[in-house]
Amino acid sequence: MAQLLAAAARARARVNHGRWIADCPRPYCANAVKLDPRQPVFHCAGEGGCQMIAEVEWPGDADGIWQALLERPVPTTRNWYPPGHDEAVRLGIPHGQSVADLRAEHREHDDQLAV
Ligand SMILES: [Zn+2]
């Protein structure tokens, strides 16, 4: 059972304001931790951290997502959620976007500037 829980509790990498982070997968722990690209293990460290250790789930095209987001001049607009991420679903904002989706969104915003 403990092993089953450990396997299920994976920290999902996402981009928040131009940084890779992951939310702690432990229920009721609202901590989020900054990640280095491709960091394999999540540690809910620091003040307020529950010290949980979990595997990090990275998107297959993390580098492409990152490159697409770097094309955005404003760091706070560099955001990406994995598919079905709780917070994105709750807030009604895009999740599981492909690199093409991100570029399309970027172009849409540029078009608004041009109007
Ligand atoms: Zn935690």
Coordinates of C-alpha atoms in Angstrom, one line a residue, residues 16-110:
N16 CA 4.8 29.4 -13.4
H17 CA 5.9 33.0 -14.3
G18 CA 8.9 31.7 -16.2
R19 CA 10.2 29.1 -13.8
W20 CA 9.7 25.3 -13.6
I21 CA 8.0 24.4 -10.4
A22 CA 5.9 21.5 -9.0
D23 CA 3.2 21.5 -6.4
C24 CA 3.6 19.1 -3.6
P25 CA 1.5 16.0 -4.3
R26 CA 0.8 15.4 -0.6
P27 CA -2.8 16.1 0.3
Y28 CA -3.3 19.4 2.2
C29 CA 0.3 20.5 1.6
A30 CA 0.0 23.6 -0.6
N31 CA 3.7 24.0 -1.0
A32 CA 5.3 24.5 -4.4
V33 CA 9.0 24.0 -5.1
K34 CA 11.2 25.5 -7.9
L35 CA 12.8 22.8 -10.1
D36 CA 15.9 22.6 -12.3
P37 CA 15.1 21.5 -15.8
R38 CA 14.7 17.7 -15.9
Q39 CA 15.2 17.4 -12.1
P40 CA 14.1 13.8 -11.4
V41 CA 13.2 14.0 -7.7
F42 CA 11.0 16.5 -5.9
H43 CA 11.7 17.4 -2.3
C44 CA 9.1 19.5 -0.4
A45 CA 11.9 21.4 1.3
G46 CA 12.2 24.7 3.0
E47 CA 10.0 26.6 5.5
G48 CA 6.5 25.3 5.3
G49 CA 7.6 22.2 3.4
C50 CA 6.3 18.7 4.5
Q51 CA 9.6 17.1 3.4
M52 CA 7.9 14.7 1.0
I53 CA 10.1 13.1 -1.6
A54 CA 8.4 12.2 -4.9
E55 CA 9.3 11.4 -8.5
V56 CA 8.9 14.4 -10.9
E57 CA 6.7 13.9 -13.9
W58 CA 8.0 16.0 -16.8
P59 CA 6.2 16.6 -20.1
G60 CA 7.9 14.7 -23.0
D61 CA 8.4 18.0 -24.8
A62 CA 9.6 20.1 -21.9
D63 CA 12.4 21.7 -23.9
G64 CA 10.0 22.7 -26.7
I65 CA 7.5 24.1 -24.2
W66 CA 10.3 26.1 -22.5
Q67 CA 11.6 27.4 -25.9
A68 CA 8.1 28.5 -26.9
L69 CA 7.6 30.3 -23.6
L70 CA 10.9 32.1 -23.9
E71 CA 9.6 33.8 -27.0
R72 CA 7.3 35.8 -24.7
P73 CA 9.0 39.0 -23.6
V74 CA 7.0 39.3 -20.3
P75 CA 8.2 36.6 -17.8
T76 CA 4.8 36.5 -15.9
T77 CA 3.1 35.4 -19.1
R78 CA 5.3 32.3 -19.3
N79 CA 3.0 29.7 -17.8
W80 CA 2.2 26.0 -18.7
Y81 CA 0.1 23.4 -16.9
P82 CA 0.1 19.6 -17.5
P83 CA -3.2 18.2 -18.7
G84 CA -5.9 18.1 -16.1
H85 CA -3.9 20.0 -13.5
D86 CA -6.2 20.8 -10.5
E87 CA -5.4 24.5 -10.3
A88 CA -5.8 25.1 -14.1
V89 CA -9.1 23.3 -14.1
R90 CA -10.3 25.2 -11.1
L91 CA -9.3 28.5 -12.5
G92 CA -10.6 27.6 -16.0
I93 CA -7.3 28.4 -17.7
P94 CA -5.5 26.4 -20.4
H95 CA -3.8 23.1 -19.5
G96 CA -2.0 20.5 -21.4
Q97 CA -1.1 23.0 -24.2
S98 CA 1.2 21.7 -27.0
V99 CA 4.1 23.8 -28.3
A100 CA 1.9 24.8 -31.2
D101 CA -0.9 25.8 -28.8
L102 CA 1.5 28.0 -26.9
R103 CA 2.8 29.7 -30.1
A104 CA -0.8 30.2 -31.3
E105 CA -1.7 31.8 -28.0
H106 CA 1.4 34.1 -28.2
R107 CA 0.5 35.2 -31.8
E108 CA -3.1 35.9 -30.6
H109 CA -1.7 38.3 -28.0
D110 CA 0.6 40.0 -30.5

